[in-house]
Amino acid sequence: MTCRDATRKLAALGCVEIPRRRGTSHRTLLNPRTQGLTSLPDWGGRDLKLGTLRSALRQLGLDWRTFQNA
């Protein structure tokens, strides 16, 4: 799953993307319900590693199964 796909799913779950500063290579996301904050590397078309994605979900306070069903 690419960063773009993950960001779309997280937006469907209520997370908000914080605007980038000076062209960084990461997307910063905030979960307003839990105040969890994380960043996802934006590698273009390359897939994110599973551990990276699961760690980001944990930081946002989201469950893996909820993310998969979004």
Coordinates of C-alpha atoms in Angstrom, one line a residue:
M1 CA 0.0 0.0 0.0
T2 CA 1.4 3.4 -1.0
C3 CA 1.4 6.5 1.2
R4 CA -1.3 8.0 -0.9
D5 CA -3.6 5.0 -0.4
A6 CA -2.9 4.9 3.4
T7 CA -3.6 8.6 3.6
R8 CA -7.0 8.2 1.9
K9 CA -8.0 5.4 4.3
L10 CA -6.9 7.4 7.3
A11 CA -8.9 10.4 6.1
A12 CA -12.0 8.2 5.8
L13 CA -11.4 7.3 9.5
G14 CA -11.3 10.9 10.5
C15 CA -7.6 11.7 10.5
V16 CA -6.4 15.1 9.1
E17 CA -3.3 15.8 7.1
I18 CA -1.2 18.7 8.5
P19 CA 0.2 20.9 5.7
R20 CA 3.8 20.2 4.7
R21 CA 6.6 22.6 5.4
R22 CA 9.3 23.3 2.8
G23 CA 8.8 20.2 0.7
T24 CA 9.5 17.4 3.1
S25 CA 9.3 13.8 2.1
H26 CA 6.9 12.9 4.9
R27 CA 3.1 13.4 5.4
T28 CA 2.1 14.4 8.9
L29 CA -1.3 13.1 10.1
L30 CA -3.4 14.0 13.2
N31 CA -6.2 12.0 14.7
P32 CA -8.5 14.7 16.4
R33 CA -10.3 12.1 18.6
T34 CA -7.1 10.8 20.3
Q35 CA -4.8 13.7 19.5
G36 CA -2.4 11.1 18.1
L37 CA 0.2 12.5 15.7
T38 CA 2.4 10.5 13.2
S39 CA 4.3 10.9 10.0
L40 CA 4.3 8.6 7.0
P41 CA 7.2 8.6 4.5
D42 CA 6.0 9.6 1.0
W43 CA 8.0 7.3 -1.3
G44 CA 5.9 8.1 -4.4
G45 CA 4.7 4.8 -5.9
R46 CA 6.7 2.5 -3.6
D47 CA 4.8 0.5 -1.0
L48 CA 5.1 1.3 2.7
K49 CA 6.6 -1.5 4.9
L50 CA 4.0 -3.2 7.0
G51 CA 5.8 -2.3 10.3
T52 CA 5.9 1.3 9.3
L53 CA 2.2 1.4 8.7
R54 CA 1.3 -0.5 11.8
S55 CA 3.5 1.7 13.9
A56 CA 1.8 4.8 12.5
L57 CA -1.7 3.4 13.3
R58 CA -0.6 2.6 16.8
Q59 CA 0.6 6.2 17.2
L60 CA -2.8 7.5 15.9
G61 CA -4.7 5.2 18.3
L62 CA -6.3 3.2 15.6
D63 CA -6.8 -0.6 15.3
W64 CA -5.4 -2.5 12.4
R65 CA -8.7 -4.3 11.6
T66 CA -10.5 -1.0 11.6
F67 CA -8.0 0.4 9.1
Q68 CA -8.3 -2.6 6.8
N69 CA -12.1 -2.3 6.7
A70 CA -12.1 1.4 5.9

